[in-house]
Amino acid sequence: MTHRQPVRVSDLHTFDTIIDARSPSEFALDHIPGAINCPVLDDDERRIVGTLFKQTGAFEARRVGGAMVAANLAVHIRERFADRPANWRPAVYCWRGGMRSSSMVTWLRLVGWDAQQLAGGYKSFRHHVVAQINTLCPRLKLQVLCGATGSAKTRVLQELAARGEQVLDLEDFACHKGSLLGSLPGVAQPSQKRFETLVVSVLDNIDIGRTLFVEGESARIGRLAVPLPLVEHMRAAPCIEIAATPQARLAYLLQDYAYLGQDAAGLADKLSFLKQQQGTATVLRWQQWAQEGNLASLFAELMALHYDPHYQQSQSRHFSSWPQRRQIAADDLSAKGIAAVADAIQGTP
């Protein structure tokens, strides 16, 4: 048993397991990558203890809460940790590194495991995330992939990642494709904190001296904000534009957004937000196509009248190196065509 001082975020990689002792809802909002959730109080119990603390004071809250904590710890030790060897070394954290994690550490140590407590709890990890974003983003060797809607930028990023290139896929972390129609069916976006944690999980593990490919996103992806230091560095970085033909883009969109046809009413409702920009008559026509399942006509006009004009304006306004961008022509965005685009990006003849 080491009984050393509480550990720091930088020490967590040395432990066998990272245990989040907070409630399930706190864990779902955000947690340290790789952590497992073993709450000492579930959401209802935490609410009960909090109410008792406000209404009757600390003693009664601790008396009732202590019994709940003991019962939950008994279950974890009997079931969740039953197969852990004598030399198991877990690191435990709660919100601030207080009573919830300290109670778990105490019981685990009584069993004989070398459990340690994260100093400052989740809040110290959150400080780490913010600090890493501010420190690392300006140092990134970025290459920004641009291209009009339907240029398969995300698929190209995935192809580059499969080839061993360093990639930061912001839309994957945001669970959103970044456009008006970009929400994913049945998939909620994560919290802002979770999004930033996922970004830092990449930044903490890349070679800062190698190129990092990222898609040229706007400042927001759905309801989530891309961290400002990353946005600022992206907009100053060199750009690669996938100059795909309208025919190739339409074919790709019809495949990539095919699920929109399964919810015609929802698609029509999303299109209503464009009335001020495009006019009522145009949007009503689009909504009619949505109701009919005529995605080919709908997507073709959305590209021509909405996405493409906005794209040309936004790229030249936001990316300082846009006039010097490298263009890669593409008339095919099938798997073979995407591989050819990746070849060109990597400089392969």
GROMACS .gro file of C-alpha atoms in nm:
model
  349
    1MET     CA    1   0.000   0.000   0.000
    2THR     CA    2   0.159   0.329  -0.110
    3HIS     CA    3  -0.068   0.580   0.073
    4ARG     CA    4   0.084   0.855  -0.138
    5GLN     CA    5  -0.073   1.193  -0.201
    6PRO     CA    6  -0.381   1.222  -0.426
    7VAL     CA    7  -0.287   1.179  -0.790
    8ARG     CA    8  -0.293   1.436  -1.072
    9VAL     CA    9  -0.453   1.405  -1.415
   10SER     CA   10  -0.110   1.344  -1.566
   11ASP     CA   11  -0.071   1.034  -1.346
   12LEU     CA   12  -0.392   0.859  -1.451
   13HIS     CA   13  -0.230   0.657  -1.730
   14THR     CA   14  -0.030   0.463  -1.467
   15PHE     CA   15  -0.343   0.308  -1.309
   16ASP     CA   16  -0.517  -0.015  -1.401
   17THR     CA   17  -0.866   0.135  -1.386
   18ILE     CA   18  -1.017   0.483  -1.358
   19ILE     CA   19  -1.337   0.482  -1.152
   20ASP     CA   20  -1.595   0.761  -1.171
   21ALA     CA   21  -1.783   0.752  -0.840
   22ARG     CA   22  -2.038   1.015  -0.944
   23SER     CA   23  -2.401   0.954  -1.034
   24PRO     CA   24  -2.498   0.814  -1.376
   25SER     CA   25  -2.631   1.149  -1.499
   26GLU     CA   26  -2.305   1.325  -1.408
   27PHE     CA   27  -2.110   1.051  -1.584
   28ALA     CA   28  -2.328   1.081  -1.896
   29LEU     CA   29  -2.272   1.456  -1.914
   30ASP     CA   30  -1.895   1.404  -1.933
   31HIS     CA   31  -1.627   1.182  -1.786
   32ILE     CA   32  -1.258   1.105  -1.812
   33PRO     CA   33  -1.192   0.890  -2.120
   34GLY     CA   34  -1.176   0.522  -2.030
   35ALA     CA   35  -1.339   0.567  -1.690
   36ILE     CA   36  -1.603   0.323  -1.564
   37ASN     CA   37  -1.904   0.448  -1.369
   38CYS     CA   38  -1.943   0.296  -1.022
   39PRO     CA   39  -2.164   0.546  -0.839
   40VAL     CA   40  -2.159   0.561  -0.463
   41LEU     CA   41  -2.494   0.744  -0.488
   42ASP     CA   42  -2.728   0.707  -0.784
   43ASP     CA   43  -2.926   1.005  -0.915
   44ASP     CA   44  -3.227   0.955  -0.687
   45GLU     CA   45  -3.010   0.896  -0.380
   46ARG     CA   46  -2.803   1.205  -0.456
   47ARG     CA   47  -3.122   1.411  -0.481
   48ILE     CA   48  -3.249   1.272  -0.149
   49VAL     CA   49  -2.924   1.350   0.031
   50GLY     CA   50  -2.913   1.700  -0.118
   51THR     CA   51  -3.268   1.770  -0.004
   52LEU     CA   52  -3.193   1.645   0.348
   53PHE     CA   53  -2.883   1.865   0.365
   54LYS     CA   54  -3.089   2.175   0.279
   55GLN     CA   55  -3.387   2.088   0.502
   56THR     CA   56  -3.231   1.927   0.811
   57GLY     CA   57  -2.857   1.990   0.795
   58ALA     CA   58  -2.532   1.804   0.737
   59PHE     CA   59  -2.562   1.538   1.010
   60GLU     CA   60  -2.891   1.387   0.891
   61ALA     CA   61  -2.776   1.404   0.527
   62ARG     CA   62  -2.455   1.220   0.614
   63ARG     CA   63  -2.633   0.962   0.828
   64VAL     CA   64  -2.878   0.871   0.552
   65GLY     CA   65  -2.625   0.917   0.274
   66GLY     CA   66  -2.363   0.713   0.456
   67ALA     CA   67  -2.592   0.411   0.467
   68MET     CA   68  -2.663   0.446   0.096
   69VAL     CA   69  -2.293   0.478   0.015
   70ALA     CA   70  -2.208   0.171   0.223
   71ALA     CA   71  -2.477  -0.036   0.049
   72ASN     CA   72  -2.363   0.071  -0.298
   73LEU     CA   73  -1.996   0.009  -0.219
   74ALA     CA   74  -2.083  -0.339  -0.095
   75VAL     CA   75  -2.247  -0.416  -0.429
   76HIS     CA   76  -1.948  -0.284  -0.626
   77ILE     CA   77  -1.699  -0.485  -0.420
   78ARG     CA   78  -1.909  -0.801  -0.432
   79GLU     CA   79  -2.000  -0.780  -0.801
   80ARG     CA   80  -1.816  -0.519  -1.011
   81PHE     CA   81  -1.472  -0.571  -0.855
   82ALA     CA   82  -1.504  -0.942  -0.767
   83ASP     CA   83  -1.244  -1.052  -1.022
   84ARG     CA   84  -0.981  -0.787  -0.948
   85PRO     CA   85  -0.645  -0.926  -0.827
   86ALA     CA   86  -0.470  -0.823  -0.507
   87ASN     CA   87  -0.231  -0.596  -0.698
   88TRP     CA   88  -0.511  -0.402  -0.873
   89ARG     CA   89  -0.449  -0.023  -0.871
   90PRO     CA   90  -0.759   0.190  -0.934
   91ALA     CA   91  -0.776   0.571  -0.940
   92VAL     CA   92  -1.107   0.711  -0.813
   93TYR     CA   93  -1.266   1.050  -0.869
   94CYS     CA   94  -1.591   1.232  -0.796
   95TRP     CA   95  -1.693   1.594  -0.859
   96ARG     CA   96  -1.430   1.780  -0.653
   97GLY     CA   97  -1.230   1.496  -0.500
   98GLY     CA   98  -1.444   1.497  -0.187
   99MET     CA   99  -1.643   1.252   0.022
  100ARG     CA  100  -1.778   1.030  -0.255
  101SER     CA  101  -1.439   0.934  -0.397
  102SER     CA  102  -1.267   0.934  -0.056
  103SER     CA  103  -1.525   0.689   0.083
  104MET     CA  104  -1.467   0.452  -0.208
  105VAL     CA  105  -1.089   0.480  -0.175
  106THR     CA  106  -1.115   0.403   0.198
  107TRP     CA  107  -1.316   0.084   0.143
  108LEU     CA  108  -1.101  -0.034  -0.147
  109ARG     CA  109  -0.791   0.013   0.063
  110LEU     CA  110  -0.947  -0.180   0.349
  111VAL     CA  111  -0.989  -0.472   0.111
  112GLY     CA  112  -0.620  -0.444   0.025
  113TRP     CA  113  -0.619  -0.271  -0.313
  114ASP     CA  114  -0.388   0.025  -0.372
  115ALA     CA  115  -0.666   0.273  -0.452
  116GLN     CA  116  -0.582   0.640  -0.501
  117GLN     CA  117  -0.792   0.954  -0.522
  118LEU     CA  118  -0.771   1.208  -0.805
  119ALA     CA  119  -0.690   1.547  -0.656
  120GLY     CA  120  -0.966   1.793  -0.737
  121GLY     CA  121  -1.185   1.525  -0.893
  122TYR     CA  122  -1.359   1.581  -1.226
  123LYS     CA  123  -1.309   1.957  -1.190
  124SER     CA  124  -0.932   1.914  -1.211
  125PHE     CA  125  -0.979   1.708  -1.528
  126ARG     CA  126  -1.202   1.980  -1.671
  127HIS     CA  127  -0.927   2.236  -1.602
  128HIS     CA  128  -0.689   2.004  -1.790
  129VAL     CA  129  -0.923   1.995  -2.092
  130VAL     CA  130  -0.951   2.373  -2.110
  131ALA     CA  131  -0.577   2.419  -2.063
  132GLN     CA  132  -0.493   2.166  -2.334
  133ILE     CA  133  -0.727   2.334  -2.583
  134ASN     CA  134  -0.568   2.672  -2.515
  135THR     CA  135  -0.212   2.539  -2.520
  136LEU     CA  136  -0.215   2.281  -2.800
  137CYS     CA  137  -0.451   2.426  -3.060
  138PRO     CA  138  -0.219   2.713  -3.164
  139ARG     CA  139   0.065   2.461  -3.212
  140LEU     CA  140  -0.122   2.217  -3.436
  141LYS     CA  141   0.014   2.155  -3.787
  142LEU     CA  142  -0.328   2.165  -3.948
  143GLN     CA  143  -0.441   2.087  -4.301
  144VAL     CA  144  -0.804   2.192  -4.342
  145LEU     CA  145  -1.027   1.994  -4.580
  146CYS     CA  146  -1.285   2.215  -4.749
  147GLY     CA  147  -1.548   2.150  -5.011
  148ALA     CA  148  -1.909   2.232  -5.086
  149THR     CA  149  -2.184   2.031  -4.920
  150GLY     CA  150  -2.176   1.676  -5.053
  151SER     CA  151  -1.802   1.668  -5.123
  152ALA     CA  152  -1.755   1.366  -4.892
  153LYS     CA  153  -1.509   1.547  -4.667
  154THR     CA  154  -1.588   1.326  -4.369
  155ARG     CA  155  -1.542   1.009  -4.575
  156VAL     CA  156  -1.208   1.140  -4.700
  157LEU     CA  157  -1.102   1.207  -4.339
  158GLN     CA  158  -1.197   0.850  -4.251
  159GLU     CA  159  -0.994   0.719  -4.545
  160LEU     CA  160  -0.692   0.923  -4.437
  161ALA     CA  161  -0.726   0.791  -4.081
  162ALA     CA  162  -0.738   0.432  -4.213
  163ARG     CA  163  -0.408   0.503  -4.387
  164GLY     CA  164  -0.239   0.613  -4.066
  165GLU     CA  165  -0.278   0.988  -4.101
  166GLN     CA  166  -0.365   1.199  -3.797
  167VAL     CA  167  -0.728   1.312  -3.814
  168LEU     CA  168  -0.958   1.519  -3.595
  169ASP     CA  169  -1.318   1.431  -3.690
  170LEU     CA  170  -1.522   1.703  -3.523
  171GLU     CA  171  -1.853   1.598  -3.677
  172ASP     CA  172  -1.811   1.246  -3.542
  173PHE     CA  173  -1.758   1.383  -3.190
  174ALA     CA  174  -2.048   1.627  -3.230
  175CYS     CA  175  -2.284   1.354  -3.363
  176HIS     CA  176  -2.392   1.600  -3.633
  177LYS     CA  177  -2.304   1.664  -3.998
  178GLY     CA  178  -2.275   2.038  -3.949
  179SER     CA  179  -2.551   2.155  -4.184
  180LEU     CA  180  -2.916   2.250  -4.150
  181LEU     CA  181  -3.012   1.888  -4.221
  182GLY     CA  182  -2.716   1.746  -4.031
  183SER     CA  183  -2.880   1.605  -3.719
  184LEU     CA  184  -2.861   1.227  -3.700
  185PRO     CA  185  -3.184   1.028  -3.654
  186GLY     CA  186  -3.222   0.900  -3.302
  187VAL     CA  187  -2.879   1.031  -3.197
  188ALA     CA  188  -2.856   1.320  -2.950
  189GLN     CA  189  -2.559   1.552  -2.954
  190PRO     CA  190  -2.328   1.524  -2.652
  191SER     CA  191  -2.283   1.800  -2.397
  192GLN     CA  192  -2.042   2.081  -2.478
  193LYS     CA  193  -1.804   1.948  -2.212
  194ARG     CA  194  -1.816   1.597  -2.357
  195PHE     CA  195  -1.745   1.733  -2.704
  196GLU     CA  196  -1.440   1.919  -2.576
  197THR     CA  197  -1.320   1.614  -2.384
  198LEU     CA  198  -1.331   1.407  -2.703
  199VAL     CA  199  -1.134   1.674  -2.889
  200VAL     CA  200  -0.866   1.676  -2.620
  201SER     CA  201  -0.855   1.294  -2.620
  202VAL     CA  202  -0.713   1.329  -2.973
  203LEU     CA  203  -0.487   1.626  -2.900
  204ASP     CA  204  -0.334   1.446  -2.599
  205ASN     CA  205  -0.229   1.152  -2.815
  206ILE     CA  206  -0.105   1.297  -3.144
  207ASP     CA  207   0.244   1.379  -3.263
  208ILE     CA  208   0.234   1.758  -3.255
  209GLY     CA  209   0.501   1.773  -3.526
  210ARG     CA  210   0.294   1.577  -3.782
  211THR     CA  211   0.009   1.705  -3.995
  212LEU     CA  212  -0.338   1.685  -3.842
  213PHE     CA  213  -0.624   1.679  -4.095
  214VAL     CA  214  -0.951   1.845  -3.996
  215GLU     CA  215  -1.266   1.944  -4.181
  216GLY     CA  216  -1.324   2.316  -4.232
  217GLU     CA  217  -1.615   2.359  -3.994
  218SER     CA  218  -1.802   2.672  -3.900
  219ALA     CA  219  -1.787   2.793  -3.540
  220ARG     CA  220  -2.085   2.572  -3.450
  221ILE     CA  221  -2.174   2.213  -3.533
  222GLY     CA  222  -2.542   2.182  -3.456
  223ARG     CA  223  -2.582   2.331  -3.109
  224LEU     CA  224  -2.218   2.275  -3.011
  225ALA     CA  225  -1.945   2.538  -3.028
  226VAL     CA  226  -1.607   2.443  -3.173
  227PRO     CA  227  -1.345   2.563  -2.921
  228LEU     CA  228  -1.242   2.917  -3.016
  229PRO     CA  229  -0.864   2.853  -3.017
  230LEU     CA  230  -0.922   2.569  -3.264
  231VAL     CA  231  -1.150   2.780  -3.484
  232GLU     CA  232  -0.895   3.061  -3.495
  233HIS     CA  233  -0.609   2.827  -3.586
  234MET     CA  234  -0.817   2.645  -3.849
  235ARG     CA  235  -0.898   2.972  -4.021
  236ALA     CA  236  -0.529   3.058  -4.050
  237ALA     CA  237  -0.422   2.711  -4.167
  238PRO     CA  238  -0.357   2.589  -4.525
  239CYS     CA  239  -0.666   2.461  -4.704
  240ILE     CA  240  -0.726   2.170  -4.941
  241GLU     CA  241  -1.047   2.201  -5.141
  242ILE     CA  242  -1.223   1.893  -5.274
  243ALA     CA  243  -1.364   2.035  -5.597
  244ALA     CA  244  -1.625   1.771  -5.672
  245THR     CA  245  -1.866   1.801  -5.963
  246PRO     CA  246  -2.233   1.876  -5.887
  247GLN     CA  247  -2.329   1.535  -6.029
  248ALA     CA  248  -2.086   1.353  -5.798
  249ARG     CA  249  -2.201   1.554  -5.498
  250LEU     CA  250  -2.570   1.492  -5.567
  251ALA     CA  251  -2.508   1.118  -5.600
  252TYR     CA  252  -2.317   1.121  -5.271
  253LEU     CA  253  -2.584   1.324  -5.088
  254LEU     CA  254  -2.861   1.091  -5.204
  255GLN     CA  255  -2.668   0.805  -5.048
  256ASP     CA  256  -2.537   0.979  -4.737
  257TYR     CA  257  -2.867   1.150  -4.647
  258ALA     CA  258  -3.103   0.875  -4.765
  259TYR     CA  259  -3.242   0.843  -4.410
  260LEU     CA  260  -3.406   1.187  -4.444
  261GLY     CA  261  -3.660   1.031  -4.676
  262GLN     CA  262  -3.784   0.814  -4.390
  263ASP     CA  263  -3.918   1.119  -4.201
  264ALA     CA  264  -4.081   1.341  -4.461
  265ALA     CA  265  -4.264   1.552  -4.202
  266GLY     CA  266  -3.946   1.614  -4.003
  267LEU     CA  267  -3.755   1.707  -4.318
  268ALA     CA  268  -4.027   1.949  -4.425
  269ASP     CA  269  -4.023   2.107  -4.081
  270LYS     CA  270  -3.646   2.166  -4.095
  271LEU     CA  271  -3.681   2.329  -4.437
  272SER     CA  272  -3.925   2.585  -4.292
  273PHE     CA  273  -3.629   2.760  -4.127
  274LEU     CA  274  -3.512   2.868  -4.475
  275LYS     CA  275  -3.822   3.073  -4.563
  276GLN     CA  276  -3.666   3.405  -4.469
  277GLN     CA  277  -3.356   3.337  -4.683
  278GLN     CA  278  -3.513   3.159  -4.979
  279GLY     CA  279  -3.869   3.285  -4.985
  280THR     CA  280  -4.195   3.114  -4.903
  281ALA     CA  281  -4.268   2.989  -5.257
  282THR     CA  282  -3.929   2.817  -5.291
  283VAL     CA  283  -3.949   2.652  -4.949
  284LEU     CA  284  -4.305   2.533  -5.013
  285ARG     CA  285  -4.181   2.366  -5.332
  286TRP     CA  286  -3.900   2.200  -5.136
  287GLN     CA  287  -4.142   2.086  -4.867
  288GLN     CA  288  -4.367   1.934  -5.134
  289TRP     CA  289  -4.070   1.740  -5.272
  290ALA     CA  290  -3.986   1.625  -4.920
  291GLN     CA  291  -4.341   1.498  -4.869
  292GLU     CA  292  -4.324   1.316  -5.205
  293GLY     CA  293  -3.983   1.163  -5.131
  294ASN     CA  294  -3.832   1.343  -5.431
  295LEU     CA  295  -3.492   1.389  -5.268
  296ALA     CA  296  -3.306   1.420  -5.599
  297SER     CA  297  -3.490   1.739  -5.698
  298LEU     CA  298  -3.479   1.871  -5.342
  299PHE     CA  299  -3.106   1.818  -5.290
  300ALA     CA  300  -3.020   1.955  -5.637
  301GLU     CA  301  -3.196   2.284  -5.564
  302LEU     CA  302  -3.067   2.303  -5.207
  303MET     CA  303  -2.714   2.275  -5.347
  304ALA     CA  304  -2.768   2.533  -5.621
  305LEU     CA  305  -2.973   2.790  -5.432
  306HIS     CA  306  -2.869   2.754  -5.069
  307TYR     CA  307  -2.554   2.559  -4.991
  308ASP     CA  308  -2.326   2.657  -5.280
  309PRO     CA  309  -2.375   3.038  -5.262
  310HIS     CA  310  -2.326   3.028  -4.885
  311TYR     CA  311  -2.016   2.810  -4.924
  312GLN     CA  312  -1.840   3.044  -5.166
  313GLN     CA  313  -1.902   3.343  -4.941
  314SER     CA  314  -1.809   3.176  -4.614
  315GLN     CA  315  -1.484   3.015  -4.728
  316SER     CA  316  -1.332   3.335  -4.866
  317ARG     CA  317  -1.446   3.526  -4.558
  318HIS     CA  318  -1.330   3.278  -4.294
  319PHE     CA  319  -1.010   3.119  -4.428
  320SER     CA  320  -0.722   3.362  -4.470
  321SER     CA  321  -0.529   3.123  -4.697
  322TRP     CA  322  -0.829   3.053  -4.921
  323PRO     CA  323  -0.680   3.223  -5.232
  324GLN     CA  324  -0.377   2.989  -5.201
  325ARG     CA  325  -0.581   2.674  -5.146
  326ARG     CA  326  -0.488   2.348  -5.314
  327GLN     CA  327  -0.770   2.207  -5.526
  328ILE     CA  328  -0.833   1.839  -5.590
  329ALA     CA  329  -1.084   1.768  -5.867
  330ALA     CA  330  -1.329   1.480  -5.818
  331ASP     CA  331  -1.599   1.353  -6.052
  332ASP     CA  332  -1.659   1.036  -5.851
  333LEU     CA  333  -1.726   1.008  -5.478
  334SER     CA  334  -1.775   0.635  -5.459
  335ALA     CA  335  -1.530   0.438  -5.243
  336LYS     CA  336  -1.291   0.428  -5.540
  337GLY     CA  337  -1.321   0.803  -5.595
  338ILE     CA  338  -1.268   0.881  -5.227
  339ALA     CA  339  -0.953   0.667  -5.231
  340ALA     CA  340  -0.832   0.868  -5.532
  341VAL     CA  341  -0.890   1.195  -5.344
  342ALA     CA  342  -0.695   1.058  -5.046
  343ASP     CA  343  -0.414   0.956  -5.284
  344ALA     CA  344  -0.399   1.311  -5.415
  345ILE     CA  345  -0.393   1.460  -5.066
  346GLN     CA  346  -0.107   1.232  -4.968
  347GLY     CA  347   0.076   1.314  -5.288
  348THR     CA  348   0.044   0.964  -5.430
  349PRO     CA  349   0.043   0.956  -5.813
   0.00000   0.00000   0.00000
